[in-house]
């Protein structure tokens, strides 16, 4: 047994998987395999020496040899070590980890769609182009915006696209404006996008309500401001009530209004960003319109654009004429385009899933999605605010924000709290983001969770809060106990990641 109370796994040439109940400790495939073993019977090699001009390999290449069931079990076990939305409740704030309907998966796997190749002649992919066009139509309809750029592979990529279009529009006006304003609660991708495009980011503080401080914001506006990047609903889970006033002020100084639409799930079917004066906004298909996401991908980040910005949209894009659908792919056919941001048309698998999600819900279904997402978040907020500390007064949108004031003087931190939640079988909420509150815990249930699941989560959170307040610090400091590995050195893992296995390397 090791210090974690788990059987120590054998190391060296022939390790086998060990488990504690169903908690799997899985050795690397290199530790399980034997170099001289082969999982299948192959006929003896013919003598190739002559034909390869004497270049035949002399030694082994060190690949592990395992039987077929060993291989299957290894990868199946690894897949089960990954916490997933199919395993249990995943309340990660800012990520919209909703259930991904199996219908979407079925449609994405239809051979006519799954076997497409982006270099096929356009005449053979008319259906696929129509699908992209139809999805674009619904994105424009739901946002009220006249145009949408489809190729971007993630929300952050969408931000880059929208802000590059804004930069191009300014250049077309003969202007170079260097400043981009972003609230201090903004997702890190907002300032990163602005900086990547050469803008200087200036932060707008939040007021006591957790929203943009309008007076400070207006004081920062001037002829050097290119754009504001504003998330709505914002990352504190609150609706920015002054959107129209903000848009008018931004436009009055000749700047653009970029909206981070990652939280569109909270307002889809209810509010059209166009009516709020937005010039460009990305939509994370992988958040609002289901589609699996995690581990950094895959995603899809279409950007809706105003009439003025549409002519700078990236290549390629789909157009329809009397002969059918075709692609505009070359700079000579779209002279003002910002060019290609991605190899091909976009994330086709995501497009299919997102369209399937939209069409199976219908307009009234999407209206209900946002309503239920907001209701579920408020249910959590209302059920926990007597034992935890809610950061802002009043109801929230799709996510509930708490800070660590309720843990003051307990010796328990937000991180400890999140680790203890792992032992209860839940994925932790988002921790320490947004940065505007101390020790943030951001909880987003989404609309797909049942009352029973929410009640189970609430009961666990209440009990943990009570344990922390009654001085049961051990419980937190020893957590997680029920995971294959316990507390990892997260700083070292980020700073000096070991991405390659070397034989005999210490663990
Ligand atoms: C998720 C998110 C992003 C980034 O989207 P990716 O698809 O992860 O690149 C940007 N802003 C906000 C508010 C988000 O929640």
Coordinates of C-alpha atoms and ligand atoms in Angstrom, one line a residue:
X1 CA 0.0 0.0 0.0
X2 CA 1.2 3.5 -0.7
X3 CA 0.5 6.6 1.4
X4 CA -2.7 7.1 -0.4
X5 CA -4.2 3.9 1.0
X6 CA -4.2 2.3 -2.5
X7 CA -2.4 -0.8 -3.6
X8 CA 0.9 0.2 -5.1
X9 CA 1.0 -0.7 -8.7
X10 CA 3.8 -2.9 -9.9
X11 CA 6.3 -1.1 -12.0
X12 CA 8.8 -2.4 -14.6
X13 CA 8.4 -4.6 -17.6
X14 CA 5.1 -6.3 -16.9
X15 CA 2.8 -4.1 -14.9
X16 CA -0.8 -5.0 -14.6
X17 CA -3.7 -2.8 -13.8
X18 CA -4.6 -2.6 -10.2
X19 CA -7.8 -1.3 -8.8
X20 CA -9.4 -0.3 -5.6
X21 CA -13.0 -1.3 -6.1
X22 CA -13.7 0.4 -9.4
X23 CA -11.1 3.2 -8.9
X24 CA -8.7 2.3 -11.6
X25 CA -4.9 2.8 -11.4
X26 CA -3.8 2.1 -14.9
X27 CA -0.1 1.7 -15.8
X28 CA 1.2 3.1 -19.0
X29 CA 1.0 0.8 -22.0
X30 CA 4.8 0.7 -22.2
X31 CA 4.9 -0.6 -18.6
X32 CA 2.3 -3.3 -19.4
X33 CA 3.7 -4.5 -22.7
X34 CA 6.7 -6.7 -23.6
X35 CA 8.8 -5.8 -26.6
X36 CA 9.1 -9.3 -27.9
X37 CA 5.4 -10.0 -27.8
X38 CA 3.0 -9.5 -30.7
X39 CA -0.8 -9.4 -30.2
X40 CA -1.4 -11.1 -33.6
X41 CA 0.1 -14.0 -35.5
X42 CA 2.0 -12.7 -38.5
X43 CA 3.6 -14.8 -41.2
X44 CA 7.4 -14.9 -41.0
X45 CA 9.0 -11.9 -42.7
X46 CA 10.4 -12.6 -46.2
X47 CA 14.0 -11.7 -46.7
X48 CA 13.8 -8.0 -47.6
X49 CA 17.5 -7.2 -47.1
X50 CA 18.3 -7.0 -50.7
X51 CA 15.2 -5.0 -51.8
X52 CA 15.8 -2.4 -49.0
X53 CA 19.4 -1.9 -50.2
X54 CA 20.7 -3.0 -46.8
X55 CA 18.6 -0.5 -44.9
X56 CA 16.7 -3.1 -42.9
X57 CA 16.3 -2.2 -39.2
X58 CA 18.7 -4.1 -37.0
X59 CA 17.3 -3.5 -33.5
X60 CA 13.8 -3.2 -32.0
X61 CA 11.9 0.1 -32.0
X62 CA 10.7 -0.4 -28.4
X63 CA 6.9 -0.6 -29.0
X64 CA 5.1 -2.5 -26.4
X65 CA 3.5 -5.9 -27.3
X66 CA 0.2 -6.8 -25.8
X67 CA -2.7 -9.1 -26.6
X68 CA -5.9 -7.7 -28.1
X69 CA -7.9 -7.8 -24.9
X70 CA -5.1 -6.1 -23.0
X71 CA -5.1 -3.2 -25.5
X72 CA -8.9 -2.9 -25.4
X73 CA -8.9 -2.9 -21.6
X74 CA -6.1 -0.4 -21.4
X75 CA -7.8 2.2 -23.5
X76 CA -11.3 1.5 -22.1
X77 CA -9.9 2.0 -18.6
X78 CA -8.2 5.2 -19.6
X79 CA -11.5 6.5 -21.0
X80 CA -13.2 5.7 -17.7
X81 CA -10.6 7.7 -15.8
X82 CA -11.8 10.8 -17.6
X83 CA -14.6 12.6 -15.7
X84 CA -17.3 13.2 -18.3
X85 CA -20.7 14.7 -18.6
X86 CA -22.0 11.1 -19.3
X87 CA -20.6 10.1 -15.9
X88 CA -22.0 12.7 -13.6
X89 CA -23.0 16.3 -13.0
X90 CA -20.4 18.7 -14.4
X91 CA -21.1 22.2 -13.1
X92 CA -18.1 23.9 -14.5
X93 CA -19.0 27.6 -14.8
X94 CA -18.3 29.5 -18.0
X95 CA -18.2 26.2 -20.0
X96 CA -21.8 25.2 -20.5
X97 CA -21.3 21.5 -20.1
X98 CA -24.7 20.4 -21.1
X99 CA -25.9 16.9 -22.2
X100 CA -25.1 16.1 -25.8
X101 CA -28.1 14.4 -27.3
X102 CA -27.3 11.1 -29.0
X103 CA -29.5 12.1 -31.9
X104 CA -26.7 14.6 -32.9
X105 CA -24.1 11.9 -32.8
X106 CA -26.2 9.6 -34.9
X107 CA -26.6 12.3 -37.6
X108 CA -22.9 13.3 -37.5
X109 CA -22.0 9.6 -38.2
X110 CA -24.2 9.2 -41.3
X111 CA -21.8 8.0 -44.0
X112 CA -22.8 10.8 -46.4
X113 CA -21.7 13.3 -43.8
X114 CA -19.0 11.5 -41.9
X115 CA -17.1 10.5 -45.1
X116 CA -16.9 13.9 -46.7
X117 CA -13.6 15.3 -47.7
X118 CA -13.0 19.1 -47.8
X119 CA -11.3 18.8 -51.2
X120 CA -14.2 17.1 -52.9
X121 CA -15.6 18.9 -56.0
X122 CA -18.3 21.3 -54.9
X123 CA -20.9 19.6 -57.2
X124 CA -20.6 16.5 -54.9
X125 CA -21.1 18.3 -51.6
X126 CA -24.2 20.3 -52.3
X127 CA -26.0 18.8 -49.3
X128 CA -23.1 19.7 -46.9
X129 CA -22.9 23.3 -48.2
X130 CA -26.7 23.6 -47.8
X131 CA -26.3 22.3 -44.2
X132 CA -23.7 25.0 -43.5
X133 CA -25.9 27.6 -45.2
X134 CA -29.0 26.5 -43.1
X135 CA -27.0 26.6 -39.9
X136 CA -25.8 30.1 -40.8
X137 CA -29.4 31.1 -41.5
X138 CA -30.4 30.1 -38.0
X139 CA -27.5 31.7 -36.3
X140 CA -28.3 35.0 -38.2
X141 CA -32.0 34.6 -37.2
X142 CA -31.3 33.9 -33.5
X143 CA -28.9 36.9 -33.3
X144 CA -30.7 39.2 -35.7
X145 CA -27.4 39.9 -37.4
X146 CA -27.1 40.1 -41.2
X147 CA -23.9 37.9 -41.7
X148 CA -22.0 35.1 -40.1
X149 CA -18.5 33.8 -40.6
X150 CA -18.4 30.0 -40.1
X151 CA -14.8 28.6 -40.3
X152 CA -13.4 29.4 -36.8
X153 CA -12.5 26.4 -34.6
X154 CA -13.3 27.8 -31.2
X155 CA -14.6 30.8 -29.3
X156 CA -11.2 32.3 -29.0
X157 CA -10.6 31.8 -32.7
X158 CA -14.0 33.6 -33.3
X159 CA -12.9 36.5 -31.2
X160 CA -9.8 36.8 -33.3
X161 CA -11.9 36.7 -36.5
X162 CA -14.3 39.4 -35.2
X163 CA -11.6 41.7 -33.9
X164 CA -9.5 41.2 -37.1
X165 CA -12.6 42.3 -39.1
X166 CA -12.9 45.4 -36.9
X167 CA -9.2 46.1 -37.4
X168 CA -9.7 45.8 -41.2
X169 CA -12.7 48.1 -41.1
X170 CA -10.7 50.7 -39.2
X171 CA -7.9 50.4 -41.8
X172 CA -10.4 50.8 -44.6
X173 CA -11.5 54.1 -43.0
X174 CA -7.8 55.0 -42.9
X175 CA -7.6 54.9 -39.2
X176 CA -5.3 53.2 -36.7
X177 CA -6.8 53.0 -33.3
X178 CA -4.8 51.2 -30.7
X179 CA -7.0 50.8 -27.6
X180 CA -9.5 48.0 -26.8
X181 CA -11.5 48.3 -23.6
X182 CA -12.5 45.1 -21.7
X183 CA -14.0 44.6 -18.3
X184 CA -11.8 43.3 -15.5
X185 CA -14.1 40.2 -15.3
X186 CA -13.5 39.3 -19.0
X187 CA -12.5 35.8 -20.0
X188 CA -8.7 35.7 -20.5
X189 CA -9.2 35.1 -24.2
X190 CA -10.5 38.7 -24.7
X191 CA -7.4 40.6 -23.7
X192 CA -5.3 37.8 -25.4
X193 CA -7.2 38.3 -28.7
X194 CA -6.8 42.0 -28.6
X195 CA -3.1 41.8 -27.8
X196 CA -2.5 39.2 -30.5
X197 CA -3.9 41.7 -33.0
X198 CA -1.6 44.5 -31.7
X199 CA -4.1 46.4 -29.7
X200 CA -3.4 47.7 -26.2
X201 CA -6.0 46.5 -23.6
X202 CA -7.4 48.9 -21.1
X203 CA -9.5 47.4 -18.2
X204 CA -12.9 48.7 -17.2
X205 CA -13.6 48.1 -13.5
X206 CA -16.8 46.5 -12.3
X207 CA -19.3 48.4 -10.1
X208 CA -20.6 47.1 -6.8
X209 CA -23.3 45.2 -8.7
X210 CA -20.7 43.2 -10.7
X211 CA -21.5 45.1 -14.0
X212 CA -19.6 47.5 -16.2
X213 CA -19.0 50.8 -14.3
X214 CA -20.7 53.1 -16.9
X215 CA -19.1 56.4 -15.8
X216 CA -15.5 55.0 -15.8
X217 CA -16.2 53.3 -19.1
X218 CA -17.5 56.5 -20.7
X219 CA -14.5 58.4 -19.4
X220 CA -12.2 56.0 -21.2
X221 CA -13.9 56.4 -24.5
X222 CA -12.1 58.5 -27.1
X223 CA -10.9 58.7 -30.7
X224 CA -8.1 56.2 -29.9
X225 CA -10.5 53.4 -28.9
X226 CA -11.0 50.7 -31.6
X227 CA -13.5 48.6 -29.7
X228 CA -15.0 47.4 -26.5
X229 CA -15.1 43.6 -25.9
X230 CA -17.9 42.9 -23.6
X231 CA -19.3 39.5 -22.5
X232 CA -23.1 39.4 -22.0
X233 CA -24.3 37.8 -19.8
X234 CA -21.0 38.5 -18.1
X235 CA -18.6 36.2 -16.4
X236 CA -20.2 36.9 -13.0
X237 CA -23.4 35.4 -14.4
X238 CA -25.1 38.8 -14.6
X239 CA -26.9 40.5 -17.5
X240 CA -25.3 43.8 -18.5
X241 CA -28.4 46.0 -18.3
X242 CA -26.7 49.0 -20.0
X243 CA -25.9 47.3 -23.3
X244 CA -27.8 49.8 -25.5
X245 CA -26.3 52.8 -23.7
X246 CA -22.9 51.2 -24.0
X247 CA -23.4 50.5 -27.8
X248 CA -24.5 54.1 -28.4
X249 CA -21.5 55.5 -26.5
X250 CA -19.1 53.2 -28.4
X251 CA -20.6 54.1 -31.8
X252 CA -20.6 57.9 -31.0
X253 CA -16.8 57.8 -30.8
X254 CA -16.5 55.7 -34.0
X255 CA -15.5 52.5 -32.2
X256 CA -17.0 49.0 -32.6
X257 CA -18.9 46.8 -30.1
X258 CA -17.5 43.3 -29.9
X259 CA -19.7 41.0 -27.8
X260 CA -18.3 37.8 -26.4
X261 CA -21.3 35.5 -26.9
X262 CA -19.9 32.5 -25.1
X263 CA -22.8 32.8 -22.6
X264 CA -25.5 33.0 -25.3
X265 CA -27.1 29.9 -23.7
X266 CA -28.6 32.1 -21.1
X267 CA -30.4 34.4 -23.6
X268 CA -30.9 32.3 -26.8
X269 CA -34.4 32.6 -28.2
X270 CA -35.1 35.6 -26.0
X271 CA -32.8 38.5 -26.9
X272 CA -31.2 39.3 -30.3
X273 CA -27.7 40.8 -29.9
X274 CA -28.4 42.9 -33.0
X275 CA -31.2 44.7 -31.0
X276 CA -28.6 45.7 -28.4
X277 CA -26.3 47.4 -30.9
X278 CA -23.6 44.7 -31.2
X279 CA -21.3 44.8 -34.3
X280 CA -19.7 41.4 -34.0
X281 CA -20.2 38.4 -31.7
X282 CA -18.9 34.9 -31.6
X283 CA -21.1 32.0 -30.6
X284 CA -19.5 28.8 -29.1
X285 CA -21.5 26.1 -30.9
X286 CA -20.0 23.7 -28.5
X287 CA -21.5 25.5 -25.5
X288 CA -24.9 26.8 -26.6
X289 CA -25.9 24.2 -29.2
X290 CA -24.5 21.1 -27.4
X291 CA -21.7 19.1 -29.1
X292 CA -19.1 17.5 -26.9
X293 CA -16.2 19.6 -25.8
X294 CA -13.4 19.2 -23.4
X295 CA -9.7 18.9 -23.3
X296 CA -9.4 21.9 -25.5
X297 CA -11.5 20.8 -28.4
X298 CA -13.0 20.3 -30.8
X299 CA -15.1 23.4 -30.9
X300 CA -16.7 25.8 -33.4
X301 CA -16.8 29.6 -33.1
X302 CA -18.9 31.2 -35.8
X303 CA -19.0 35.0 -35.7
X304 CA -22.1 37.0 -36.5
X305 CA -21.2 40.4 -38.2
X306 CA -22.9 43.7 -38.9
X307 CA -23.5 44.8 -42.5
X308 CA -20.4 47.0 -42.3
X309 CA -18.1 44.3 -41.0
X310 CA -19.5 41.5 -43.3
X311 CA -17.3 42.4 -46.2
X312 CA -14.2 41.6 -44.2
X313 CA -15.3 38.1 -43.3
X314 CA -12.7 35.3 -43.7
X315 CA -12.5 32.8 -46.5
X316 CA -14.0 30.5 -47.6
X317 CA -17.7 31.1 -47.4
X318 CA -20.8 29.5 -48.9
X319 CA -22.9 31.4 -51.4
X320 CA -26.0 30.4 -53.2
X321 CA -26.9 31.2 -56.8
X322 CA -29.3 29.8 -59.3
X323 CA -27.0 26.9 -60.0
X324 CA -26.8 25.8 -56.4
X325 CA -24.3 26.3 -53.6
X326 CA -20.7 27.3 -54.2
X327 CA -17.7 28.4 -52.2
X328 CA -15.9 31.7 -52.4
X329 CA -12.4 30.6 -51.7
X330 CA -9.9 33.1 -53.2
X331 CA -8.8 36.6 -52.3
X332 CA -9.5 37.8 -55.8
X333 CA -13.2 37.1 -55.3
X334 CA -13.5 38.8 -51.9
X335 CA -10.9 41.6 -52.0
X336 CA -11.6 43.0 -48.5
X337 CA -11.7 39.6 -46.8
X338 CA -9.2 39.1 -43.9
X339 CA -8.3 35.9 -45.6
X340 CA -8.2 32.3 -44.3
X341 CA -8.2 31.6 -40.6
X342 CA -8.4 27.8 -41.1
X343 CA -7.7 25.2 -43.7
X344 CA -11.2 24.6 -44.9
X345 CA -14.9 25.5 -44.3
X346 CA -15.1 24.9 -40.6
X347 CA -15.9 22.1 -38.1
X348 CA -18.4 20.1 -40.1
X349 CA -19.0 17.5 -37.4
X350 CA -19.9 20.4 -35.0
X351 CA -22.1 22.1 -37.6
X352 CA -24.2 18.9 -38.0
X353 CA -24.6 18.4 -34.3
X354 CA -25.5 22.1 -33.7
X355 CA -28.0 22.1 -36.4
X356 CA -29.5 18.9 -35.2
X357 CA -29.8 20.4 -31.7
X358 CA -31.5 23.5 -33.1
X359 CA -33.9 21.8 -35.3
X360 CA -34.9 19.2 -32.7
X361 CA -35.6 22.0 -30.2
X362 CA -37.3 24.4 -32.5
X363 CA -37.7 28.1 -31.7
X364 CA -39.9 27.5 -28.7
X365 CA -37.6 24.8 -27.4
X366 CA -34.6 27.1 -27.6
X367 CA -36.6 29.7 -25.7
X368 CA -37.2 27.1 -23.0
X369 CA -33.5 26.1 -23.0
X370 CA -32.4 29.6 -21.8
X371 CA -35.3 29.8 -19.4
X372 CA -34.5 26.4 -17.8
X373 CA -30.7 27.2 -17.7
X374 CA -31.4 30.4 -15.8
X375 CA -34.0 28.7 -13.5
X376 CA -31.5 25.9 -12.6
X377 CA -28.7 28.4 -11.8
X378 CA -31.1 30.4 -9.6
X379 CA -32.3 27.3 -7.9
X380 CA -28.7 26.5 -6.9
X381 CA -28.0 30.1 -5.9
X382 CA -31.1 30.3 -3.7
X383 CA -30.5 26.9 -2.1
X384 CA -26.9 27.6 -1.2
X385 CA -26.7 31.3 -0.3
X386 CA -27.5 30.8 3.4
X387 CA -24.4 28.6 3.8
X388 CA -22.1 29.9 1.2
X389 CA -21.4 33.6 0.2
X390 CA -23.0 34.8 -3.0
X391 CA -20.9 37.5 -4.5
X392 CA -23.6 39.8 -5.8
X393 CA -27.1 40.5 -4.7
X394 CA -30.2 39.5 -6.6
X395 CA -30.8 36.7 -9.1
X396 CA -28.3 35.4 -11.6
X397 CA -28.4 34.4 -15.2
X398 CA -27.1 30.9 -16.2
X399 CA -24.4 30.6 -13.5
X400 CA -24.2 31.2 -9.8
X401 CA -21.1 33.0 -8.4
X402 CA -19.9 32.5 -4.9
X403 CA -16.7 33.6 -3.2
X404 CA -14.7 32.3 -0.3
X405 CA -15.9 34.6 2.5
X406 CA -17.9 31.7 4.0
X407 CA -14.5 29.8 4.4
X408 CA -12.9 32.7 6.2
X409 CA -10.8 31.5 9.2
X410 CA -11.8 27.8 8.6
X411 CA -8.4 26.8 7.1
X412 CA -10.2 25.6 4.1
X413 CA -9.6 27.2 0.7
X414 CA -11.6 27.2 -2.6
X415 CA -9.1 24.6 -3.9
X416 CA -9.7 22.3 -0.9
X417 CA -13.4 22.6 -1.3
X418 CA -13.2 21.7 -5.0
X419 CA -11.0 18.6 -4.2
X420 CA -13.5 17.5 -1.5
X421 CA -16.2 17.6 -4.2
X422 CA -14.3 15.1 -6.3
X423 CA -14.6 12.5 -3.5
X424 CA -18.4 13.0 -3.7
X425 CA -18.3 12.1 -7.4
X426 CA -18.9 15.6 -8.8
X427 CA -16.7 17.5 -11.2
X428 CA -15.8 20.7 -9.3
X429 CA -17.2 24.0 -10.2
X430 CA -14.9 26.6 -11.9
X431 CA -12.4 27.9 -9.3
X432 CA -10.7 31.3 -8.9
X433 CA -12.5 32.7 -12.0
X434 CA -13.7 35.4 -12.5
X435 CA -10.8 37.2 -10.8
X436 CA -13.0 40.0 -9.6
X437 CA -14.1 38.2 -6.5
X438 CA -11.9 36.4 -4.0
X439 CA -11.6 32.6 -4.2
X440 CA -14.4 32.4 -6.8
X441 CA -16.6 29.4 -7.2
X442 CA -18.6 29.6 -10.4
X443 CA -21.4 27.0 -10.8
X444 CA -23.2 26.5 -14.1
X445 CA -25.8 23.7 -14.0
X446 CA -27.2 24.2 -17.6
X447 CA -30.8 23.3 -18.5
X448 CA -30.2 19.6 -18.9
X449 CA -29.9 18.7 -15.3
X450 CA -32.9 17.2 -13.4
X451 CA -34.3 18.5 -10.1
X452 CA -33.0 15.3 -8.4
X453 CA -29.4 15.9 -9.7
X454 CA -29.4 19.5 -8.5
X455 CA -30.8 18.5 -5.1
X456 CA -28.1 15.9 -4.8
X457 CA -25.4 18.4 -5.6
X458 CA -26.9 21.0 -3.3
X459 CA -27.1 18.5 -0.4
X460 CA -23.4 17.7 -0.9
X461 CA -22.4 21.4 -1.1
X462 CA -24.3 22.3 2.0
X463 CA -22.8 19.4 3.9
X464 CA -19.3 20.4 2.8
X465 CA -19.9 24.0 3.8
X466 CA -21.1 22.9 7.2
X467 CA -18.1 20.5 7.7
X468 CA -15.7 23.4 6.8
X469 CA -17.4 25.7 9.3
X470 CA -17.5 23.1 12.0
X471 CA -13.7 22.7 11.8
X472 CA -13.4 19.4 10.0
X473 CA -10.3 20.6 8.2
X474 CA -8.8 17.1 7.7
X475 CA -11.6 16.1 5.4
X476 CA -10.6 18.9 3.0
X477 CA -6.8 18.8 3.3
X478 CA -6.8 15.0 2.6
X479 CA -9.1 15.3 -0.3
X480 CA -9.3 13.8 -2.9
X481 CA -9.1 10.3 -1.5
X482 CA -11.1 8.5 -4.1
X483 CA -9.2 9.3 -7.2
X484 CA -6.4 7.3 -8.8
X485 CA -4.0 10.2 -8.1
X486 CA -4.4 12.7 -5.4
X487 CA -3.1 16.2 -5.2
X488 CA -0.8 16.9 -8.0
X489 CA 1.7 19.7 -8.3
X490 CA -0.3 21.8 -10.7
X491 CA 2.3 24.5 -11.0
X492 CA 5.0 22.1 -11.9
X493 CA 2.7 20.3 -14.3
X494 CA 2.0 23.6 -16.1
X495 CA 5.5 24.9 -16.0
X496 CA 7.5 21.7 -16.7
X497 CA 5.1 19.2 -18.3
X498 CA 6.7 15.8 -18.9
X499 CA 5.1 14.8 -22.2
X500 CA 7.4 11.9 -23.2
X501 CA 7.8 8.6 -21.5
X502 CA 11.4 7.4 -21.1
X503 CA 12.2 3.9 -19.9
X504 CA 13.3 3.8 -16.3
X505 CA 12.2 7.4 -15.7
X506 CA 11.1 8.1 -12.1
X507 CA 7.5 8.9 -11.6
Ligands
LIG1 C1 -15.5 29.6 -23.3 C2 -15.3 31.0 -23.4 C3 -14.5 31.6 -24.3 C4 -13.5 30.9 -25.2 O1 -14.1 29.9 -26.0 P1 -13.2 28.6 -26.5 O2 -14.2 27.9 -27.4 O3 -12.9 27.9 -25.3 O4 -12.0 29.2 -27.2 C5 -14.4 33.0 -24.4 N1 -15.2 33.8 -23.5 C6 -16.0 33.2 -22.6 C7 -16.8 34.1 -21.7 C8 -16.1 31.8 -22.5 O5 -16.9 31.3 -21.6

